[in-house]
Short mmCIF file of C-alpha atoms in Angstrom, two decimals:
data_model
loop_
_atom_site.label_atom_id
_atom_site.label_comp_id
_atom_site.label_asym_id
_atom_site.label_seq_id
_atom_site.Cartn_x
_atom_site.Cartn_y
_atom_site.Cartn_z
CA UNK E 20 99.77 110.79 106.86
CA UNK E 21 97.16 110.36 109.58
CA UNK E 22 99.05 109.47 113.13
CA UNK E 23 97.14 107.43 115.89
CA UNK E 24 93.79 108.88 116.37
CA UNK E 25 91.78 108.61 119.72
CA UNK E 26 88.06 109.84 120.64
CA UNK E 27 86.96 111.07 122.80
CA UNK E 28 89.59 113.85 123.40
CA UNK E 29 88.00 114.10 127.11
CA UNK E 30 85.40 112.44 128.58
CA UNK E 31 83.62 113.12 132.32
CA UNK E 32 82.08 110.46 133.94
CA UNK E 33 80.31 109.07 136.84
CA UNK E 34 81.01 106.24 139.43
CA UNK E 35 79.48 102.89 138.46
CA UNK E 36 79.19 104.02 134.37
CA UNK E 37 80.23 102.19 131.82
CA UNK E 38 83.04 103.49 128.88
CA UNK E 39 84.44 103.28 125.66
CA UNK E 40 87.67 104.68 124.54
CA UNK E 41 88.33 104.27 120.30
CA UNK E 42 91.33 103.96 119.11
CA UNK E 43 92.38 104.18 114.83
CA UNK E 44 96.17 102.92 113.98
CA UNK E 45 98.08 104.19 112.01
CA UNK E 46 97.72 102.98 108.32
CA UNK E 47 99.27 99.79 108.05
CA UNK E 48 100.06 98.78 111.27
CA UNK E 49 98.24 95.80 113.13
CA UNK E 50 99.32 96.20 116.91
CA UNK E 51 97.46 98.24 119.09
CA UNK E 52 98.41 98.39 122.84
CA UNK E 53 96.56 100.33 125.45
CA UNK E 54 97.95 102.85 128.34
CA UNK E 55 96.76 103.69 131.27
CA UNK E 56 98.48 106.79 132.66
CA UNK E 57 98.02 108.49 135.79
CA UNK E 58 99.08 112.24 136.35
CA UNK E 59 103.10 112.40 137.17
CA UNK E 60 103.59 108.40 136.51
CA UNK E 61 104.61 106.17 133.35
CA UNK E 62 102.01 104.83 131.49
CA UNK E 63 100.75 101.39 132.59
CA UNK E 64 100.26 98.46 129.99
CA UNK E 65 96.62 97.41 130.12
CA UNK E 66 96.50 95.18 126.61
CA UNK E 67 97.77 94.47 123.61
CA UNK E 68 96.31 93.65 120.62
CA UNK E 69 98.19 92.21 116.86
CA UNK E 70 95.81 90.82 114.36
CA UNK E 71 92.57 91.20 116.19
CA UNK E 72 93.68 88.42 119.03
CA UNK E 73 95.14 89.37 122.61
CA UNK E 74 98.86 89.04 122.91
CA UNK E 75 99.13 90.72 125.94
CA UNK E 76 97.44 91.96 129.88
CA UNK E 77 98.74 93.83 132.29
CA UNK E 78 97.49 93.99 135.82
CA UNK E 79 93.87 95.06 135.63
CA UNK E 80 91.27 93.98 136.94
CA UNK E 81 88.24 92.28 134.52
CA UNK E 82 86.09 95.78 134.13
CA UNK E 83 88.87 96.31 131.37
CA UNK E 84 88.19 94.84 128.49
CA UNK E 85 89.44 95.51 124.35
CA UNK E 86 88.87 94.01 121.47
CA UNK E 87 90.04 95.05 117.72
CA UNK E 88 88.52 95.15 114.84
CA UNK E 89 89.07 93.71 111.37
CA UNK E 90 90.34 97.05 110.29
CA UNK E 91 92.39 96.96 113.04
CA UNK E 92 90.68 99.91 114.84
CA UNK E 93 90.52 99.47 118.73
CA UNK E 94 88.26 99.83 121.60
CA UNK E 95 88.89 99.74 125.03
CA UNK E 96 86.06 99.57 127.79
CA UNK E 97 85.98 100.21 131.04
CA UNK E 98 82.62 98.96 133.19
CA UNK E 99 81.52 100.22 136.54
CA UNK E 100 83.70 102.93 136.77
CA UNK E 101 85.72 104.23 140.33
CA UNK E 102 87.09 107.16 141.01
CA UNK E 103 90.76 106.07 140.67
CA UNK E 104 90.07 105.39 136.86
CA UNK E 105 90.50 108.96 136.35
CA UNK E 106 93.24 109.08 133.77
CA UNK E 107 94.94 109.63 130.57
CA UNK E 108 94.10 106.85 128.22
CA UNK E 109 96.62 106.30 125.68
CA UNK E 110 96.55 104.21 122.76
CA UNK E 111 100.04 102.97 120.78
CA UNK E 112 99.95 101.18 117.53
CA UNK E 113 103.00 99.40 115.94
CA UNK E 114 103.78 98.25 112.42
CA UNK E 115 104.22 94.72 114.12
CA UNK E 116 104.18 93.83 117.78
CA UNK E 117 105.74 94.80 120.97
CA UNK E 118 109.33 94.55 119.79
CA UNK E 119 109.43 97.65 117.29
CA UNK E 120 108.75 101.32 117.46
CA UNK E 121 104.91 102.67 119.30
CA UNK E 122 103.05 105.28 118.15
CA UNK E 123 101.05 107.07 120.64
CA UNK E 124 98.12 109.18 119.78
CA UNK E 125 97.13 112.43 122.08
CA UNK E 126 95.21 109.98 124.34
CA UNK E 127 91.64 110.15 126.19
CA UNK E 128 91.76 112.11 129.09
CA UNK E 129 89.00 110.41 131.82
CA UNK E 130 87.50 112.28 134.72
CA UNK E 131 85.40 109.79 136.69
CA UNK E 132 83.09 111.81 139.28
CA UNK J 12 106.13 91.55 138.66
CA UNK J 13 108.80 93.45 136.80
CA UNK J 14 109.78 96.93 137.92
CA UNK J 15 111.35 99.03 135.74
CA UNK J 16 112.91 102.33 138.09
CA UNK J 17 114.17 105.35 136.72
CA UNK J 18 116.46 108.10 139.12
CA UNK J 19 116.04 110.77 139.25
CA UNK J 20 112.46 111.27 139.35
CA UNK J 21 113.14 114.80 138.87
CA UNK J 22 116.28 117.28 137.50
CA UNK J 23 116.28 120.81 137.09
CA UNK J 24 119.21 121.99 134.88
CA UNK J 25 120.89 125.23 133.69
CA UNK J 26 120.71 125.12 130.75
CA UNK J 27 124.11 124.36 128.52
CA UNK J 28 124.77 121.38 131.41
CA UNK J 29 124.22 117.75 130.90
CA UNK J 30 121.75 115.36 131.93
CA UNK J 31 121.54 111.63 132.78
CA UNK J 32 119.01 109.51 133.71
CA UNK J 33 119.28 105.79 134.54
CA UNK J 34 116.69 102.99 133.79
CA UNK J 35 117.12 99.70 136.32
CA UNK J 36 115.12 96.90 135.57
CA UNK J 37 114.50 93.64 138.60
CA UNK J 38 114.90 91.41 135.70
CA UNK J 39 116.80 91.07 132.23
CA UNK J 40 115.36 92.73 129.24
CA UNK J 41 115.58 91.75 126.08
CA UNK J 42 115.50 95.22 124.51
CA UNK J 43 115.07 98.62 126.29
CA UNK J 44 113.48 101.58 124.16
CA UNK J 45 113.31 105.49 125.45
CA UNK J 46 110.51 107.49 125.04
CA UNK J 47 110.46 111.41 125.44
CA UNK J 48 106.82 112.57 126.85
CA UNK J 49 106.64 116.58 126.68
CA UNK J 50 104.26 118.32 129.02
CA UNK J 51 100.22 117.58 128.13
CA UNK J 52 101.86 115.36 125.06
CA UNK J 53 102.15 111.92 124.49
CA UNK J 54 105.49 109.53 124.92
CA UNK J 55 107.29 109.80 121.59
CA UNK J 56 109.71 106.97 120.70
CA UNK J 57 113.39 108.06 120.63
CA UNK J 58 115.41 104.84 120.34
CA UNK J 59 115.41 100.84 120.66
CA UNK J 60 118.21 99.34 122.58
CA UNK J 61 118.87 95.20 122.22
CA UNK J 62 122.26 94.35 122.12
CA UNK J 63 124.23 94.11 125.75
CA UNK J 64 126.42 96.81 126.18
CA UNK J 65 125.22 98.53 122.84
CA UNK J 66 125.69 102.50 122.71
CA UNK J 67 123.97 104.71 120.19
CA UNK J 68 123.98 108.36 119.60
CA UNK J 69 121.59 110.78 118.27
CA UNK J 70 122.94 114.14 117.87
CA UNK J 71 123.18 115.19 121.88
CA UNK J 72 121.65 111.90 123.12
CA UNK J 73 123.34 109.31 123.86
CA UNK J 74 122.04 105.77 125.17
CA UNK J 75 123.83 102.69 126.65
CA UNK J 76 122.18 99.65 127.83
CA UNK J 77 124.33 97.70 130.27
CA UNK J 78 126.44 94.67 129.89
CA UNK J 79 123.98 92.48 131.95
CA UNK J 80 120.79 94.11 129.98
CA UNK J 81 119.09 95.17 133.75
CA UNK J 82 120.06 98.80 133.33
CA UNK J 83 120.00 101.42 130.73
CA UNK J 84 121.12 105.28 130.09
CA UNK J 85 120.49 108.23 128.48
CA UNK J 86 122.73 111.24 128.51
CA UNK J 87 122.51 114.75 127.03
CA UNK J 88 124.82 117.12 126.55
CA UNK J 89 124.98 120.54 126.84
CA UNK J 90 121.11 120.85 127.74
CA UNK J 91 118.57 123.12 125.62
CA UNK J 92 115.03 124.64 126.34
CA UNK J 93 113.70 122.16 123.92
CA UNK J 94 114.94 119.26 125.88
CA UNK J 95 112.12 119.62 128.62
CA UNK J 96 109.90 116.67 129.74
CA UNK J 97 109.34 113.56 130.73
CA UNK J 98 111.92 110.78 129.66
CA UNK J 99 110.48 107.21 129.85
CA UNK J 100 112.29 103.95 129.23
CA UNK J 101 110.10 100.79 128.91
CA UNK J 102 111.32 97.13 129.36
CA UNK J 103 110.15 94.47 127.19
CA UNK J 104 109.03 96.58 124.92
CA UNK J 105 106.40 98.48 125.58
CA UNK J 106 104.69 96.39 128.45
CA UNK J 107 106.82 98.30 131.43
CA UNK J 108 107.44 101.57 131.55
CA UNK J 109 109.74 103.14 133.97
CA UNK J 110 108.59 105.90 136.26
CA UNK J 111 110.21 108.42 134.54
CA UNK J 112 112.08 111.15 134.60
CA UNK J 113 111.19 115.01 134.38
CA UNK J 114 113.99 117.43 132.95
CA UNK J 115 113.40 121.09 133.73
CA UNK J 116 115.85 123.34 131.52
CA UNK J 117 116.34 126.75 133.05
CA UNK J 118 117.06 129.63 130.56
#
């Protein structure tokens, strides 16, 4: 069985470019949440997805934006990019929602120049 | 916000000695769940905690989440080489992660 896959693997970029991270579940599942995590900290909730609506934002500021599609697929963009958006991008999907087990996939890793 | 801290932030071991790592949350969870992150790998899930006080065991591990659900364990025992990385636990599900833990086992 396929786990979470992400593309790009890695991805360079510069300042003030736009981005798009995909994201495919796992078969099955309908909650995709997105990660932001930079080198030697947790991860850091950016949104969550279940059935194509938003159930969930962390702190970020509105050059994040996701949506998901109808086969449950994900994309997360990031517009005008900074410097500090260099990161690992991880995507997580779940069978249901937030309350049961995440699946990560290897994640996007960012470099914004 | 929340804040979910983890101590240490770092632990070197010999290995064959045991590890802890506590989780403290600012606020009550309603579940706790541990994730194990190994270097250049993603988190992978290791266990969902809901019930206060609850204790569960997997093989070396063992987790505890507190009576008033704003703290959380995870213990192993007698270290191994394969135990190395970064141990995570994440309040409210998945939206708060702690800072983490990173377990060096020394040979």
């Amino acid at each position: 069985d396929a786990g979470v896959t992400q593309s790009p693997t890695h991805l360079i970029k510069t300042r003030g470019q736009h981005v798009t991270l995909r994201c495919s579940p796992i078969s099955g599942h309908k909650s995709v949440s997105w990660y932001q995590q930079v080198l030697g900290q947790g991860p850091q909730f950016i949104f969550q997805y279940y059935e194509k609506e938003e159930r969930g934002r962390g702190n970020f500021p509105d050059r994040f934006s996701a949506r998901q599609f109808p086969n449950y697929s994900s994309e997360l963009n990031v517009n005008a990019l900074l410097l500090g958006d260099s990161a690992l991008y991880l995507c997580a999907s779940s069978l249901q929602g937030m309350n049961t087990e995440a699946f990560f996939g290897q994640g996007t890793r960012l470099t914004v120049v | 916000g929340q804040q979910v801290m983890q101590i240490p932030q770092y632990q070197h071991v010999q290995e064959g000695e045991d590890f802890t790592t506590y989780c403290n949350s600012s606020t009550t969870l309603s579940n706790i769940q541990w994730y194990k992150q190994r270097p250049g790998g993603h988190p992978v899930f290791l266990i969902q905690l809901v019930k206060s006080g609850e204790v569960k065991k997997q093989k070396r591990l063992t987790f505890q989440f507190g009576e008033a659900k704003k703290n959380s364990s995870l213990h192993i025992t007698a270290t191994q080489t394969t135990d190395v990385g970064t141990y995570f636990c994440a309040g409210r599900s998945q939206f708060y992660f702690g800072t983490g833990t990173s377990l060096t086992v020394i040979p």
